[in-house]
PDB file of C-alpha atoms in Angstrom:
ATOM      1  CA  UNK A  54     134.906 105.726 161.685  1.00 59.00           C
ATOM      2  CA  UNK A  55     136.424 102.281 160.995  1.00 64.00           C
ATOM      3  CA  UNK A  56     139.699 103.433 161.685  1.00 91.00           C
ATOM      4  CA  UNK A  57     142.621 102.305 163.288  1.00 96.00           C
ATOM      5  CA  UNK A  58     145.689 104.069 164.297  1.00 97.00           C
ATOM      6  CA  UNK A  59     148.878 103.836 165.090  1.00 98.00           C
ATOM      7  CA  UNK A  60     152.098 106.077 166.073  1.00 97.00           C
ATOM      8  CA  UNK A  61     155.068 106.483 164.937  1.00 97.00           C
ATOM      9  CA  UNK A  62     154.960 105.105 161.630  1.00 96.00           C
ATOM     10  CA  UNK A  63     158.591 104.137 161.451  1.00 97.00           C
ATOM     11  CA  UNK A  64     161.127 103.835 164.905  1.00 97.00           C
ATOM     12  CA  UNK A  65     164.480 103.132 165.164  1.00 96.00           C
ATOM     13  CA  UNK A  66     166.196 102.463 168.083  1.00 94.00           C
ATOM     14  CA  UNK A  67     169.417 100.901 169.916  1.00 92.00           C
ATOM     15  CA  UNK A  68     168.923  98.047 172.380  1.00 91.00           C
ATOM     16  CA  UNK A  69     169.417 100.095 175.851  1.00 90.00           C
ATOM     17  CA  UNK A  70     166.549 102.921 174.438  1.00 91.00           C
ATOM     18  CA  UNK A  71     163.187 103.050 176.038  1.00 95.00           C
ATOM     19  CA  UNK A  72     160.419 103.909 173.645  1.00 96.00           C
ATOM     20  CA  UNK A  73     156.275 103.438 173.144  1.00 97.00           C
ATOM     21  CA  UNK A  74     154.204 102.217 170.173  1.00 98.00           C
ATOM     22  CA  UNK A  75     150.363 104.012 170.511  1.00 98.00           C
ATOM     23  CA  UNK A  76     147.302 102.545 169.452  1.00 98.00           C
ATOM     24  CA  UNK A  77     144.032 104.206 168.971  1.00 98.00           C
ATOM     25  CA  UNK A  78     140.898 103.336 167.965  1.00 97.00           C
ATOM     26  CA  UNK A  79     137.378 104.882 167.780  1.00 90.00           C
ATOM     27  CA  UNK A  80     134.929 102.397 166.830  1.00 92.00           C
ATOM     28  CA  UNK A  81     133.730 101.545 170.221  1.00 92.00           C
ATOM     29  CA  UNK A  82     135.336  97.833 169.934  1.00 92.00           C
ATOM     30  CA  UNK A  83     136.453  96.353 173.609  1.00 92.00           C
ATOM     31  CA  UNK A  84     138.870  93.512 172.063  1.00 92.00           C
ATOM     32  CA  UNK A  85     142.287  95.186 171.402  1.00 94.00           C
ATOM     33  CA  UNK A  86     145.275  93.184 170.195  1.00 95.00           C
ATOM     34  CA  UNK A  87     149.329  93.648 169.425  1.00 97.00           C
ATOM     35  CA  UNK A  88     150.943  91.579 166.431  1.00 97.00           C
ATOM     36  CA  UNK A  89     154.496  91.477 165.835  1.00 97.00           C
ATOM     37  CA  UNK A  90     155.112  90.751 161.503  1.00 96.00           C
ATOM     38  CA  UNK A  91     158.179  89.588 159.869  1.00 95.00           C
ATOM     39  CA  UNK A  92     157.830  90.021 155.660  1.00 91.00           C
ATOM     40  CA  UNK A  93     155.979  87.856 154.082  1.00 87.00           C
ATOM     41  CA  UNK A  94     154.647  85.932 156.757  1.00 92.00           C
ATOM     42  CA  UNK A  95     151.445  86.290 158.873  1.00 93.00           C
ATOM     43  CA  UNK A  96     151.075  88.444 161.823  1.00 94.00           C
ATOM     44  CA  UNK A  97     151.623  86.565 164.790  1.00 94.00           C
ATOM     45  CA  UNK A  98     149.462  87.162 168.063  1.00 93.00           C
ATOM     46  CA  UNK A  99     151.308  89.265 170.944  1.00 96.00           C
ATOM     47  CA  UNK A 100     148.459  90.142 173.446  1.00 95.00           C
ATOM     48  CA  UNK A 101     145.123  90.417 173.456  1.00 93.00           C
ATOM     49  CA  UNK A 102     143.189  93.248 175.657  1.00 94.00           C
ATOM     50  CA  UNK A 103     139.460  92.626 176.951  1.00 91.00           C
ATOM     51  CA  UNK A 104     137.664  95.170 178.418  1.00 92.00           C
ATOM     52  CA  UNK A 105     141.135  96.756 179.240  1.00 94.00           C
ATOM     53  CA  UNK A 106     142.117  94.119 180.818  1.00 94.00           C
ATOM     54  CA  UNK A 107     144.907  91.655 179.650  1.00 94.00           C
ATOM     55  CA  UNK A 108     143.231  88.661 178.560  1.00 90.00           C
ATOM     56  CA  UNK A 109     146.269  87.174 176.393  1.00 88.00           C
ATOM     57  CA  UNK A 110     149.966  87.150 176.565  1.00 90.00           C
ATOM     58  CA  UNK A 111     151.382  84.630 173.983  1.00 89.00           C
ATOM     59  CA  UNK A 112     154.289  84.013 176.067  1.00 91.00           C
ATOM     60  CA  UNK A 113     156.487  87.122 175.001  1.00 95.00           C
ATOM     61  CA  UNK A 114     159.716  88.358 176.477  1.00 95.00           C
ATOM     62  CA  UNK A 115     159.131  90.974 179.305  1.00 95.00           C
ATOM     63  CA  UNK A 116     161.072  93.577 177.064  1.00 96.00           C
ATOM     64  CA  UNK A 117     158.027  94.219 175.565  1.00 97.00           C
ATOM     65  CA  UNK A 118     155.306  95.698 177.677  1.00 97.00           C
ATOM     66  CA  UNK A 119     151.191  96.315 177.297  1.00 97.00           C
ATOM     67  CA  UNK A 120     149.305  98.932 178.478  1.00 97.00           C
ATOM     68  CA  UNK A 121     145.668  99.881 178.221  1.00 97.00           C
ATOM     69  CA  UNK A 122     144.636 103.474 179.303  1.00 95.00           C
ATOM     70  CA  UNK A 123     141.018 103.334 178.585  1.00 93.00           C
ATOM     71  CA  UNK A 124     139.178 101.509 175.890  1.00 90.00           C
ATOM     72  CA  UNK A 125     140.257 103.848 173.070  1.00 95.00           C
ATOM     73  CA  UNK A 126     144.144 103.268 173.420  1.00 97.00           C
ATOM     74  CA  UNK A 127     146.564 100.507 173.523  1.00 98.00           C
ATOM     75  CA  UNK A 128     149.826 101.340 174.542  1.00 98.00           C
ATOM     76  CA  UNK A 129     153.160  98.617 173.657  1.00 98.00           C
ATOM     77  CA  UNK A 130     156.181  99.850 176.003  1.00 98.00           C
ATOM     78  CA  UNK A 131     160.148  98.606 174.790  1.00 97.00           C
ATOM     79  CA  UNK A 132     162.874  98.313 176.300  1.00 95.00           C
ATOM     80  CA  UNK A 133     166.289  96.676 175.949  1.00 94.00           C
ATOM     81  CA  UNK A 134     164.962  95.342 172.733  1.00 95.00           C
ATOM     82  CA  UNK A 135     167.395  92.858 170.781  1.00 96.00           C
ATOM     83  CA  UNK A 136     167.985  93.037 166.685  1.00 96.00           C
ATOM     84  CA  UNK A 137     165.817  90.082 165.793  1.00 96.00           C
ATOM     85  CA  UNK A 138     162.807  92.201 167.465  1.00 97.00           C
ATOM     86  CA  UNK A 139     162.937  94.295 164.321  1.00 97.00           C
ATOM     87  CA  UNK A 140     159.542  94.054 162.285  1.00 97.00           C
ATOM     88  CA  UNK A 141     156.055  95.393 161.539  1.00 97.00           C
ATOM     89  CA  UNK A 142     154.224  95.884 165.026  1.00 98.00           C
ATOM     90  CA  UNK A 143     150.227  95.577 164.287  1.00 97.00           C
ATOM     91  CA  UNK A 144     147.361  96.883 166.683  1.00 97.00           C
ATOM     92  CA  UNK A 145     144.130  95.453 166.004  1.00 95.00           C
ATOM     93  CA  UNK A 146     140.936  95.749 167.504  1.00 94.00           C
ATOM     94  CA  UNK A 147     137.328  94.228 167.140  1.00 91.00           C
ATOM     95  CA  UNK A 148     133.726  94.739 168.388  1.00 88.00           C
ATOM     96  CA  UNK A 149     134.226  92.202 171.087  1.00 80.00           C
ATOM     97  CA  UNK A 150     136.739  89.083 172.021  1.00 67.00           C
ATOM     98  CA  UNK A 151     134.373  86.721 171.975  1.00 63.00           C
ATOM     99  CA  UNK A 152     132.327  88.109 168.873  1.00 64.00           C
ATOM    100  CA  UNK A 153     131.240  85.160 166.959  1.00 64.00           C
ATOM    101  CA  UNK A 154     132.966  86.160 163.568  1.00 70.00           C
ATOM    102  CA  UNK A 155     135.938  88.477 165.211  1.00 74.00           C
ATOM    103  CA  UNK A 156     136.327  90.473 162.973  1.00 87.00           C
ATOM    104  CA  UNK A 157     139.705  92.146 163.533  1.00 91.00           C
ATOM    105  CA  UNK A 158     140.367  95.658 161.888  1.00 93.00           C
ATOM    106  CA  UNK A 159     144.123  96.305 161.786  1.00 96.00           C
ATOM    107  CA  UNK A 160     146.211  99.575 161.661  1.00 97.00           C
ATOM    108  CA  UNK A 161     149.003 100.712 158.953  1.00 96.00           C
ATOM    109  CA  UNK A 162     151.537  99.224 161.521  1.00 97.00           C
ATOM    110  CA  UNK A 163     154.759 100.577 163.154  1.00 97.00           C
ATOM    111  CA  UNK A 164     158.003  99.515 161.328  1.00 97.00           C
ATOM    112  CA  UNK A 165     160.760  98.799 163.958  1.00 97.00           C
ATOM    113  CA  UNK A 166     164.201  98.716 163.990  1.00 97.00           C
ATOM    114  CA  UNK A 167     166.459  97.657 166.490  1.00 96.00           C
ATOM    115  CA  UNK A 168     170.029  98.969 166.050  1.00 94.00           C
TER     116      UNK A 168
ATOM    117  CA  UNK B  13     145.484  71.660 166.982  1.00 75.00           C
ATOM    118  CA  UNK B  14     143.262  73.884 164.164  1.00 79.00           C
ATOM    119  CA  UNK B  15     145.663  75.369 161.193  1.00 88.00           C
ATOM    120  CA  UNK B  16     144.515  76.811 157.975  1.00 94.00           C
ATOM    121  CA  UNK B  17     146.853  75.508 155.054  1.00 95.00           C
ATOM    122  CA  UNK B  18     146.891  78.696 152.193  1.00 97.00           C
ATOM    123  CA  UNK B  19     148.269  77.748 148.848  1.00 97.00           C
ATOM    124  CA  UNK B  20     150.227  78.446 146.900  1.00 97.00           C
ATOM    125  CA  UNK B  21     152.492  80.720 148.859  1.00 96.00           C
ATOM    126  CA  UNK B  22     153.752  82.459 146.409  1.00 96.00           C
ATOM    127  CA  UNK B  23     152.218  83.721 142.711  1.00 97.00           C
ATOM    128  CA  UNK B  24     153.458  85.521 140.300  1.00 98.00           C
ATOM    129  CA  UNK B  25     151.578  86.483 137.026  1.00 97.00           C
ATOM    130  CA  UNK B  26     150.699  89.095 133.943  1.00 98.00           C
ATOM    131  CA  UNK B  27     147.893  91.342 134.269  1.00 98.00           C
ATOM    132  CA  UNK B  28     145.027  90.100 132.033  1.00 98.00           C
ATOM    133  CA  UNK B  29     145.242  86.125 133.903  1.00 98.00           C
ATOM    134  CA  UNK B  30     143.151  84.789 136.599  1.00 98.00           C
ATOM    135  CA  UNK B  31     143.813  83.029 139.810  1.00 98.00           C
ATOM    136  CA  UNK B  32     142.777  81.178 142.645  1.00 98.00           C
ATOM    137  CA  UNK B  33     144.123  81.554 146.160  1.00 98.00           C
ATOM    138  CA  UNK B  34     143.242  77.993 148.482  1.00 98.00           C
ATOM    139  CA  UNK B  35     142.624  78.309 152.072  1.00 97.00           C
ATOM    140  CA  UNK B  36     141.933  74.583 153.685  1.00 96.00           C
ATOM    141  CA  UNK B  37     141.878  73.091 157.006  1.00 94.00           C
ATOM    142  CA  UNK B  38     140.914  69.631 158.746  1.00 92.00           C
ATOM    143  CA  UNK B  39     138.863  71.556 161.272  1.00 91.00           C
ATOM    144  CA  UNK B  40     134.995  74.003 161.144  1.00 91.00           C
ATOM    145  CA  UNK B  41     135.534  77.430 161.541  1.00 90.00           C
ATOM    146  CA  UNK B  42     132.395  79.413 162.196  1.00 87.00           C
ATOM    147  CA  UNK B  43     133.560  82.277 159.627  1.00 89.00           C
ATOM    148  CA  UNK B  44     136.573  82.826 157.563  1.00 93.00           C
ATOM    149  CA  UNK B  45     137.722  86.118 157.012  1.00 94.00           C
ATOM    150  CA  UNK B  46     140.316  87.093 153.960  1.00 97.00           C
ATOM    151  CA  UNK B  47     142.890  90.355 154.824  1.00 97.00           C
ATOM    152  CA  UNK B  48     144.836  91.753 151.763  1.00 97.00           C
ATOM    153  CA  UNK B  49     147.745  93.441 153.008  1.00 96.00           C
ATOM    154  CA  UNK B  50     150.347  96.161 151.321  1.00 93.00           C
ATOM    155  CA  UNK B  51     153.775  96.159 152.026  1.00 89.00           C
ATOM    156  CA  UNK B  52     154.905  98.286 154.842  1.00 87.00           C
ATOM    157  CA  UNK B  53     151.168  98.856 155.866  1.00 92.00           C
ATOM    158  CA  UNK B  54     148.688  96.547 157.865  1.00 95.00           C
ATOM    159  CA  UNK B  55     146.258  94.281 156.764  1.00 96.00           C
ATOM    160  CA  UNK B  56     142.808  95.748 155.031  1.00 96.00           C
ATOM    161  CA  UNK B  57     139.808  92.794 155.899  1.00 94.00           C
ATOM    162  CA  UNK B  58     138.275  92.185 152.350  1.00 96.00           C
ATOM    163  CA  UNK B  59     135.658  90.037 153.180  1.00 95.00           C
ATOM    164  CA  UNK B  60     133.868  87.810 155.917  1.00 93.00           C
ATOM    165  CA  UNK B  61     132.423  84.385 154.915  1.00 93.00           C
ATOM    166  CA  UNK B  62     130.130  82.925 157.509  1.00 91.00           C
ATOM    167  CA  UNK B  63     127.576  80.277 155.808  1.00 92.00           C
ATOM    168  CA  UNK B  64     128.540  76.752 154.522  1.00 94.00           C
ATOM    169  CA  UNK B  65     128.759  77.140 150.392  1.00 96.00           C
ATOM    170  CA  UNK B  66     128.159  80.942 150.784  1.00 96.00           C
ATOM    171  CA  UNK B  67     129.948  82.835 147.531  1.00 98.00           C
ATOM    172  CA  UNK B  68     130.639  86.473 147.961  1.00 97.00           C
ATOM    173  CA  UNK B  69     132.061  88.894 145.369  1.00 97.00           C
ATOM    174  CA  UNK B  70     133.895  92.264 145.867  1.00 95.00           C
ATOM    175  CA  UNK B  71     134.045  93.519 142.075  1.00 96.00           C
ATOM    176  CA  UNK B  72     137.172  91.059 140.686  1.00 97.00           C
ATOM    177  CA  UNK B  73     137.034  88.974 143.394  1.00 98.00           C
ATOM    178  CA  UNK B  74     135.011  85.893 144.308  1.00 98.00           C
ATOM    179  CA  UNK B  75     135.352  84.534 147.711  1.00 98.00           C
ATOM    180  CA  UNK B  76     133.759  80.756 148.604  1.00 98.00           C
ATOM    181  CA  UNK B  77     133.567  79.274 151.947  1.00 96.00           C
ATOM    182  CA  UNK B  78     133.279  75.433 151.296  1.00 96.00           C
ATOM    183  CA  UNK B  79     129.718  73.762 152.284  1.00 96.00           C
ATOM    184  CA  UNK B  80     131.804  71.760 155.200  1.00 95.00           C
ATOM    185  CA  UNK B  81     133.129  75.216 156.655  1.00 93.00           C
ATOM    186  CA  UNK B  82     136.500  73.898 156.527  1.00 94.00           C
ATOM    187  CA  UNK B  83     138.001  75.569 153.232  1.00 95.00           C
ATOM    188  CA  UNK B  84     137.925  78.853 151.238  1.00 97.00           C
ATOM    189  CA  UNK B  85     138.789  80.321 148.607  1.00 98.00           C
ATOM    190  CA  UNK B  86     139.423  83.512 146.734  1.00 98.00           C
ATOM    191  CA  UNK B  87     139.450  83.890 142.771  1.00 98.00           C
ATOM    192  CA  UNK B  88     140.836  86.932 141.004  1.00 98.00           C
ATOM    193  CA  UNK B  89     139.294  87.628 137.592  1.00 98.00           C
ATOM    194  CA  UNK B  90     141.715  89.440 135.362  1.00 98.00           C
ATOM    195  CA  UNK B  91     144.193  90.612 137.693  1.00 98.00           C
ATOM    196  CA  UNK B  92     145.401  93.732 137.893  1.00 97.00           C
ATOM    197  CA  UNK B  93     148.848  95.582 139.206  1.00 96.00           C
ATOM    198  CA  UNK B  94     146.638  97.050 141.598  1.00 95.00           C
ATOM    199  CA  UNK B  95     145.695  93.390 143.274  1.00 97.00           C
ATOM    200  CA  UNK B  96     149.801  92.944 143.976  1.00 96.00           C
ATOM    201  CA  UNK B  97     150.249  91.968 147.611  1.00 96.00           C
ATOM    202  CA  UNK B  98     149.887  89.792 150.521  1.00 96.00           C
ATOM    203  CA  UNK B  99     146.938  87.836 150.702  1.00 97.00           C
ATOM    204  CA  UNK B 100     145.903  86.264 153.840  1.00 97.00           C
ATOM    205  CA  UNK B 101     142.805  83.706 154.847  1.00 97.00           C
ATOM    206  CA  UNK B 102     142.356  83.970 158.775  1.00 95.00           C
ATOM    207  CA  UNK B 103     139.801  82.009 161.328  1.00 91.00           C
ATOM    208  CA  UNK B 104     138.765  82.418 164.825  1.00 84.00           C
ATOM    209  CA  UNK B 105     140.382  79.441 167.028  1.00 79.00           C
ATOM    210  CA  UNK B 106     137.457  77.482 169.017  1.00 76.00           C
ATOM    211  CA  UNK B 107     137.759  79.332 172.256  1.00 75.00           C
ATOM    212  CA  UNK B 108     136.630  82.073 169.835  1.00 73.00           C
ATOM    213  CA  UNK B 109     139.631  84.247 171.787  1.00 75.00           C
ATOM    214  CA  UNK B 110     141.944  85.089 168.450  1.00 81.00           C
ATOM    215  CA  UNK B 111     142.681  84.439 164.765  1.00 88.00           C
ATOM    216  CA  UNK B 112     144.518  81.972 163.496  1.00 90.00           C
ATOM    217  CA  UNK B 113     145.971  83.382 160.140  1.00 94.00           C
ATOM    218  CA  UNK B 114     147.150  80.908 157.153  1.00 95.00           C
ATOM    219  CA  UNK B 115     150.687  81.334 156.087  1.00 95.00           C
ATOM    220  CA  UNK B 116     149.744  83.881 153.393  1.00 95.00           C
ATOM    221  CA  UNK B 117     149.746  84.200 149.311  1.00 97.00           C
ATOM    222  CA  UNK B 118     152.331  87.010 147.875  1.00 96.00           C
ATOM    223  CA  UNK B 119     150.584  87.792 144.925  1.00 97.00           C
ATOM    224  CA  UNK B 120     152.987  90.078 142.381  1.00 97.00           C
ATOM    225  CA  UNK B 121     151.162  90.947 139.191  1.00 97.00           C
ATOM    226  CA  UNK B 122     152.845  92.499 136.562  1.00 97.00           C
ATOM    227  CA  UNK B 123     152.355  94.753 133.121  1.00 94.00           C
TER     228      UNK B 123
END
C-alpha cells in the first residue's frame, strides 16, 4: 500500500468556522508533513512530524494547528482562517525524516476555501 | 542558501513534439526526485535520481541527474495529452530535514 490519504476532498468555510483536514497513511513511514499550494506554484512546507512529534513549524500563523494521533494519522486543525488561506492543503509522508533520498509520497490534497 | 532553478516555467506544445524540462542549482544534492502533479490532485513522485550522470527512463520519459549532482533533467519523447500538467524537480535541503521543490514546469499539450 503506497497510499496516501486525505479527507475531505473539497471544504469550504467562513472565517469564524472551526474545521479539521485528516491525513492517513499506511506504509509504515515515521516522517509526516503538511503543505499549503497555491496554482501553479510548488507546495510550500507547513510542518513536518517525526516520530509524532513536531519536528518543523515553518513559522505559520497559529490559526492553523497540527496534530499527530499515532503514526498512521496527521491531523491539521483551522480556525478563524482568513481568505488568502484558500488553496490546496498537501499531507505527505516518507519512510523516515532523515532518509537519505526522502522520498516524499503525497496525497490527492484538500481544496480549501475560505469564505 | 540551496535553490533549484526549473526552466522554463511554462510550455505549451502539439502532441507529436518533444521537450526538455531543466532543473539546475549552484549546490550537490544527494538525490533529485521529479513529482508530476494534476490539477486539483497532489503530486505523483515519477522518479528518484541518486548517482552523478545516472539516466533513468519511465517509458516517454528520460530523466538525467548531471555528473556534478547539481542539475537534472527530464525529456519527453513525443508528448502526449496525457503528459499535460505540473511538473516539478525537488531536493532534500542539507540538514536532510525537507524538500526543497523548484518553481515548477506547466506543461499543456495539445491535439
Amino acid at each position: 500500500d503506497t497510499e496516501v490519504t486525505q479527507t475531505p476532498k473539497h471544504l469550504v468555510m467562513g472565517m469564524t468556522n472551526k474545521k479539521s483536514l485528516k491525513c492517513e497513511q499506511h506504509m509504515g513511514h515515521r516522517a509526516m508533513y503538511w503543505y499549503k499550494q497555491k496554482a501553479k506554484k510548488p507546495p510550500e512546507l507547513m510542518f513536518v512530524y517525526s516520530y509524532e512529534k513536531l519536528s518543523i513549524n515553518e513559522s505559520v500563523p497559529s490559526r492553523f494547528s497540527p496534530e499527530c494521533p499515532n503514526s498512521s494519522l496527521l491531523n491539521l486543525h483551522l480556525h478563524a482562517l482568513q481568505p488568502e488561506d484558500s488553496a490546496l492543503y498537501l499531507c505527505a509522508s516518507s519512510q523516515d525524516r532523515l532518509a537519505e533520498y526522502n522520498e516524499q509520497f503525497f496525497g490527492p490534497g484538500t481544496r480549501l476555501t475560505v469564505l | 542558501t540551496q535553490l533549484l532553478e526549473q526552466s522554463p516555467q511554462f510550455l505549451s506544445i502539439q502532441e507529436g513534439e518533444n521537450l526538455t524540462v531543466y532543473c539546475n542549482s549552484s549546490s550537490v544534492f544527494s538525490s533529485l526526485q521529479w513529482y508530476r502533479q494534476e490539477p486539483g490532485e497532489g503530486p505523483v513522485l515519477l522518479v528518484t535520481v541518486v548517482t552523478g550522470g545516472e539516466v533513468k527512463k519511465l517509458k516517454r520519459l528520460t530523466f538525467q541527474f548531471g555528473d556534478a549532482r547539481k542539475d537534472s533533467s527530464l525529456h519527453i519523447t513525443a508528448a502526449q495529452t496525457g503528459d499535460t500538467g505540473l511538473y516539478l524537480c525537488a531536493g532534500a535541503n542539507q540538514a536532510g530535514t525537507a524538500l526543497i521543490f523548484g518553481k515548477g514546469t506547466t506543461l499543456s499539450v495539445s491535439s
